[in-house]
PDB file of C-alpha atoms in Angstrom:
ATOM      1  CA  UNK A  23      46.930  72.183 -41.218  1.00  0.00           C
ATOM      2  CA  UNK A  24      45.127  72.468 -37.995  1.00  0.00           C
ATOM      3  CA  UNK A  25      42.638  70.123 -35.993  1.00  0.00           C
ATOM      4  CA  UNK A  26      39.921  72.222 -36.936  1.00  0.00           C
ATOM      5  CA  UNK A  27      40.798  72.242 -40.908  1.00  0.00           C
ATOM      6  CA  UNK A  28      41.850  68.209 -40.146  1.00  0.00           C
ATOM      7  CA  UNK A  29      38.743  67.421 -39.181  1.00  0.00           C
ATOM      8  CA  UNK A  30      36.590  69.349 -41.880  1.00  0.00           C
ATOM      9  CA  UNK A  31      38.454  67.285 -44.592  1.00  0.00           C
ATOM     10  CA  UNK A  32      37.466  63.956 -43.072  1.00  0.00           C
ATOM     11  CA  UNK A  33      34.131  64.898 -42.961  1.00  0.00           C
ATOM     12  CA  UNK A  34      31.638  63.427 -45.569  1.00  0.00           C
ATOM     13  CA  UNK A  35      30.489  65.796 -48.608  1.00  0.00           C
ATOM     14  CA  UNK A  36      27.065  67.225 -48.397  1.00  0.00           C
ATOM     15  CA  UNK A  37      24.496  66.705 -51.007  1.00  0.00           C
ATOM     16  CA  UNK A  38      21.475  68.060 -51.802  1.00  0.00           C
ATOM     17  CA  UNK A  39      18.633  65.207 -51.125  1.00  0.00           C
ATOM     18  CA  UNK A  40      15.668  65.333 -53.170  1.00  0.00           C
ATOM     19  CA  UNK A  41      12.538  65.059 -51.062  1.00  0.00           C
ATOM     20  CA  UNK A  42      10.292  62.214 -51.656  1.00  0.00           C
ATOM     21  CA  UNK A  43       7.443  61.973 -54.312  1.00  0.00           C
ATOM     22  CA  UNK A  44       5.245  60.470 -51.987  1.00  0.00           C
ATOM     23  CA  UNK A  45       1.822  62.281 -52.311  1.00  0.00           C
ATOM     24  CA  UNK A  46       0.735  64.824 -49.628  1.00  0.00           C
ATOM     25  CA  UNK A  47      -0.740  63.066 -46.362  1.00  0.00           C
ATOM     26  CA  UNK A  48      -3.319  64.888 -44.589  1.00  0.00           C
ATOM     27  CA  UNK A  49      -4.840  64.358 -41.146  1.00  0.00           C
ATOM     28  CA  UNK A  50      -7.493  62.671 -40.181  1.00  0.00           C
ATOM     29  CA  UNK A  51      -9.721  61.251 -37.223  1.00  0.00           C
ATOM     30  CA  UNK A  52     -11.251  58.012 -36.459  1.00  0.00           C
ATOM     31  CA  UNK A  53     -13.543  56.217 -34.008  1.00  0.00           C
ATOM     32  CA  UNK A  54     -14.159  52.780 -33.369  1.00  0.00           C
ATOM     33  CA  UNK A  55     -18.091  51.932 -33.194  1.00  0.00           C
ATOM     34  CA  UNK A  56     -18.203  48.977 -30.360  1.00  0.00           C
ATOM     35  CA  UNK A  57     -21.354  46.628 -30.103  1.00  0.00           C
ATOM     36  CA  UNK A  58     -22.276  46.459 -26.116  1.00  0.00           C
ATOM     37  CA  UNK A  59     -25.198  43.883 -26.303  1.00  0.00           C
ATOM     38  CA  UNK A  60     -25.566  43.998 -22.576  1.00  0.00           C
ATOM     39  CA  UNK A  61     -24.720  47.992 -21.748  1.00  0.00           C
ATOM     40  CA  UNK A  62     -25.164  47.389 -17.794  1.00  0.00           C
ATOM     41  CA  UNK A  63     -22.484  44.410 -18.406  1.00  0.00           C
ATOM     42  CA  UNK A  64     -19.937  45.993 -20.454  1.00  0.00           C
ATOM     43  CA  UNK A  65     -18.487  43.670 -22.797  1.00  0.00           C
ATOM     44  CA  UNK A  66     -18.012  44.882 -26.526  1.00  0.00           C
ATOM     45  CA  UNK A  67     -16.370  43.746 -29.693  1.00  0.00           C
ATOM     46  CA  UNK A  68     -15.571  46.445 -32.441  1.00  0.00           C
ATOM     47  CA  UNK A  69     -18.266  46.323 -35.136  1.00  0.00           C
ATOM     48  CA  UNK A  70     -17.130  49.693 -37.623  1.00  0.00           C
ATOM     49  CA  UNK A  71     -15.339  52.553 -38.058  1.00  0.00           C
ATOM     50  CA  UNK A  72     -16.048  55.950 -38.333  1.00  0.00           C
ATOM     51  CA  UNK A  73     -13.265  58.384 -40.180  1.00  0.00           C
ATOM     52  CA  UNK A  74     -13.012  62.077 -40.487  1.00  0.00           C
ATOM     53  CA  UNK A  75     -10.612  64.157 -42.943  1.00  0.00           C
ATOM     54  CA  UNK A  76     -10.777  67.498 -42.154  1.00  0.00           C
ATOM     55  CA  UNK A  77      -8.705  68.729 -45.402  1.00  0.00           C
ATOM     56  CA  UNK A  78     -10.708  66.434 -47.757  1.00  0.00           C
ATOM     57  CA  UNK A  79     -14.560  67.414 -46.305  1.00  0.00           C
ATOM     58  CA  UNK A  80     -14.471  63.834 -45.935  1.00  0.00           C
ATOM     59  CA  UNK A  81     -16.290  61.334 -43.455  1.00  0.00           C
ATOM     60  CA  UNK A  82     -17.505  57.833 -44.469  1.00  0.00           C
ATOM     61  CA  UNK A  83     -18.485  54.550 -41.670  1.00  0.00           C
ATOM     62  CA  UNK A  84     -17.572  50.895 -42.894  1.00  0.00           C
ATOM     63  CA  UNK A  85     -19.207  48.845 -40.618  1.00  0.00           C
ATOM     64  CA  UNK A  86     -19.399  44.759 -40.553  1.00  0.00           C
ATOM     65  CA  UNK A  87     -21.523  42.904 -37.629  1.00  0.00           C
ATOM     66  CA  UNK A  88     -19.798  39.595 -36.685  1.00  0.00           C
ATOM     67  CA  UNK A  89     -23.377  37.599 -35.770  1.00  0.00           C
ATOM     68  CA  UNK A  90     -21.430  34.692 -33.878  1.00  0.00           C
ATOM     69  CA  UNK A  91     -19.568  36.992 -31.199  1.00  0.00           C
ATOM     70  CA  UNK A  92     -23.261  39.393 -30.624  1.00  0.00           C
ATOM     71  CA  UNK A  93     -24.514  36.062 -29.592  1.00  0.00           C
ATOM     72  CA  UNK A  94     -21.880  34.749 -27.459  1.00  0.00           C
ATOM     73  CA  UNK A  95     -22.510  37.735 -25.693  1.00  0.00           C
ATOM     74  CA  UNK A  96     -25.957  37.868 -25.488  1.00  0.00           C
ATOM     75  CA  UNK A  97     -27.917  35.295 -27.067  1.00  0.00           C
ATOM     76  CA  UNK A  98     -31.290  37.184 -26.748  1.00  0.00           C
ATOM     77  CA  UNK A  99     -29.603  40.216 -29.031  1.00  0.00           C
ATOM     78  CA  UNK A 100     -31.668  41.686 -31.691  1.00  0.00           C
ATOM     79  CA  UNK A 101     -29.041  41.324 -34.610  1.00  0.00           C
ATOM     80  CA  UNK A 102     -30.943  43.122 -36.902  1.00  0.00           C
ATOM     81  CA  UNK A 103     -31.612  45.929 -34.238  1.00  0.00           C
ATOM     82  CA  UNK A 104     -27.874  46.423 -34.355  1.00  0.00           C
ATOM     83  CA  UNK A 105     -27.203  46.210 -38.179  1.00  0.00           C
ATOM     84  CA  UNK A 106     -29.948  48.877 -38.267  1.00  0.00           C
ATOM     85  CA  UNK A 107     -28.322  51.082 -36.370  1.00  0.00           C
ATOM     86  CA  UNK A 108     -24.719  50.180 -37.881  1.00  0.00           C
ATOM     87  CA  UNK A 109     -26.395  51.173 -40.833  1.00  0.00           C
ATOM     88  CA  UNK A 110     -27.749  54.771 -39.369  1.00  0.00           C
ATOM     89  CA  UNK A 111     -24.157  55.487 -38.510  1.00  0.00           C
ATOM     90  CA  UNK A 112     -23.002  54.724 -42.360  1.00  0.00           C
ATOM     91  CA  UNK A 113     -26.012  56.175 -43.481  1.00  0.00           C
ATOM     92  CA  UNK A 114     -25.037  59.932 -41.548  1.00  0.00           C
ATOM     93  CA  UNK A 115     -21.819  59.625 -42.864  1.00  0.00           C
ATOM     94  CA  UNK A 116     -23.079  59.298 -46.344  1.00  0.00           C
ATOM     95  CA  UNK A 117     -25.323  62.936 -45.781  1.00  0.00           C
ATOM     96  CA  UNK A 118     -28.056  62.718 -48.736  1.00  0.00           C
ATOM     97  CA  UNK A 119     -31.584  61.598 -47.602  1.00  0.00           C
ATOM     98  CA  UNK A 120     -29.875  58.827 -45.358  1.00  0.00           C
ATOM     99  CA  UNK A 121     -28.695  61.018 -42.976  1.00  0.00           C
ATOM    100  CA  UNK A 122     -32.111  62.354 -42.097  1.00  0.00           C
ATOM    101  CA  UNK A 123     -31.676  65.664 -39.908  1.00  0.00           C
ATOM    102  CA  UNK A 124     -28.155  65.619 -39.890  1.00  0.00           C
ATOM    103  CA  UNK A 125     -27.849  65.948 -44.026  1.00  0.00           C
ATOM    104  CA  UNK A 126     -27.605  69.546 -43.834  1.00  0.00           C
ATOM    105  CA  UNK A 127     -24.337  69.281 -41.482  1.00  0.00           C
ATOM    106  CA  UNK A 128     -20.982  69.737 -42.974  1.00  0.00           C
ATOM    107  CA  UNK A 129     -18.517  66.647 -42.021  1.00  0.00           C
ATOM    108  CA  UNK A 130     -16.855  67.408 -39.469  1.00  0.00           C
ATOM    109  CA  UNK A 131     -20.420  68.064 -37.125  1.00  0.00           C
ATOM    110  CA  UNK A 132     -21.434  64.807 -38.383  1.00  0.00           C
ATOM    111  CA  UNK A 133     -18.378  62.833 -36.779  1.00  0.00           C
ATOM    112  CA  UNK A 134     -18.417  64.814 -34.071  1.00  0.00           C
ATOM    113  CA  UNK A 135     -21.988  63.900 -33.314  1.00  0.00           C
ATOM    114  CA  UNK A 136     -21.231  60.376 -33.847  1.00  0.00           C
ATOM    115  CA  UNK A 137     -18.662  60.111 -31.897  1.00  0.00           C
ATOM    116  CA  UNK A 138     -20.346  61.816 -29.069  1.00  0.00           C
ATOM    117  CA  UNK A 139     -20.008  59.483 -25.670  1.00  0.00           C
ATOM    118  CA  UNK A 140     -23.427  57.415 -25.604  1.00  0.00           C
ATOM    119  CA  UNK A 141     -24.698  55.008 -23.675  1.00  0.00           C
ATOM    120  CA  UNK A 142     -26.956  52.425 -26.617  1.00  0.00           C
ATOM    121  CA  UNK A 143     -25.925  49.471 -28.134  1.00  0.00           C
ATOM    122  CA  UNK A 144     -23.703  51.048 -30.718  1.00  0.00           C
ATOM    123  CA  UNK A 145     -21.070  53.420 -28.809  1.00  0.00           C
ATOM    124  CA  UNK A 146     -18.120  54.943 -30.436  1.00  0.00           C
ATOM    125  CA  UNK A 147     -14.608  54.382 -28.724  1.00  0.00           C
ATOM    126  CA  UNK A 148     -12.058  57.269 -28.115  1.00  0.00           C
ATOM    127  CA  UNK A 149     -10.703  59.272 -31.208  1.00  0.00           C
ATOM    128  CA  UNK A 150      -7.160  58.668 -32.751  1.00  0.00           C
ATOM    129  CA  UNK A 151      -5.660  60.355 -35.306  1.00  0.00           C
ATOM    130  CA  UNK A 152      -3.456  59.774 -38.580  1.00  0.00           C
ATOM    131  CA  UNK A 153      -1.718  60.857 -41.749  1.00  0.00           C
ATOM    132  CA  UNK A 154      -3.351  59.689 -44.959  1.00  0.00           C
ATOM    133  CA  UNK A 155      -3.154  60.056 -48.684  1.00  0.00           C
ATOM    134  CA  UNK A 156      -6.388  58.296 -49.394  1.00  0.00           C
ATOM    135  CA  UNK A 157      -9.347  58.627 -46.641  1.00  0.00           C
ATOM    136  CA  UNK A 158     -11.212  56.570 -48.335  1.00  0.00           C
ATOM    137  CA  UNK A 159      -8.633  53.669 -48.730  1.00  0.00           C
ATOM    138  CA  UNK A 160      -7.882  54.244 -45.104  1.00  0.00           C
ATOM    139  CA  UNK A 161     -11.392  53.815 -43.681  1.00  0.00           C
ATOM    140  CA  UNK A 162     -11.402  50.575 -45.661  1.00  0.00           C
ATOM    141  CA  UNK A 163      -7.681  49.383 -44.626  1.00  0.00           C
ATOM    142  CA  UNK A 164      -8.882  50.351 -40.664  1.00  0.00           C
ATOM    143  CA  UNK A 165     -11.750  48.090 -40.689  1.00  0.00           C
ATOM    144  CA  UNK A 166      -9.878  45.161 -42.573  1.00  0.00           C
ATOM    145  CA  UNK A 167      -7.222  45.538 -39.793  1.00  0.00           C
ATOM    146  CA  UNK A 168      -9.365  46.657 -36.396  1.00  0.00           C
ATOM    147  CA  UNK A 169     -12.907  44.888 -37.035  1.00  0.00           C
ATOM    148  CA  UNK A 170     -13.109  41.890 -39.503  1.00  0.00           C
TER     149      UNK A 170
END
């Protein structure tokens, strides 16, 4: 036998390896919706999240307003001036008669209009993207993980 044959019979066999059964994952986008009580100041604490799945027409805001750190940054702030328009963001996301003017939008031109740079109370943060199974599971593990 020859090196080249040697070698070839040390080698390890081959097999076939089945892929997994994990389910499809699909893309998707998501924004962070920061609370800036004091815009001219700056400071901000993540109060939702705002996800977009292109391959599931799907787009859906969680959103949960932590009282205690709005007033440690502003003790003046209008609380329920922000949960209202936490709740504007959740409510375009739903479409139906919440999402006023916007219903008639597909998705996708409702993210990107909230995520559009603003300078309010309620801003969104850059987009980042993903692989998910389950938008809807994943909009509720991102706020569990990035907000609460």
């Amino acid at each position: 036998m020859n090196e080249a044959s040697d070698a070839k019979a040390n080698e390890a066999p081959t097999r076939d390896v089945p892929r997994s059964k994990a389910p499809a994952r699909d893309v998707f986008e998501y924004a962070l919706l920061r609370v800036v009580p004091r815009v001219e100041r700056g400071e901000q604490f993540n109060a939702g999240v705002v996800l977009y799945c292109r391959a599931k027409s799907f787009v859906a805001a969680r959103t949960h307003l932590d009282e205690a750190k709005l007033r440690a940054l502003d003790p003046a702030a209008d609380a329920a001036g922000v949960r209202a328009a936490l709740r504007a963001v959740e409510g375009v996301c739903a479409g139906g008669d919440a999402a006023g003017q916007a219903a008639g939008d597909d998705p996708g031109r409702r993210f990107r209009w909230l995520i559009a740079p603003r300078s309010t109370v309620v801003q969104p943060g850059p987009v980042h993207t993903g692989l998910t199974a389950d938008p809807a599971a994943e909009v509720e593990r991102l706020v569990e993980l990035l907000v609460r």
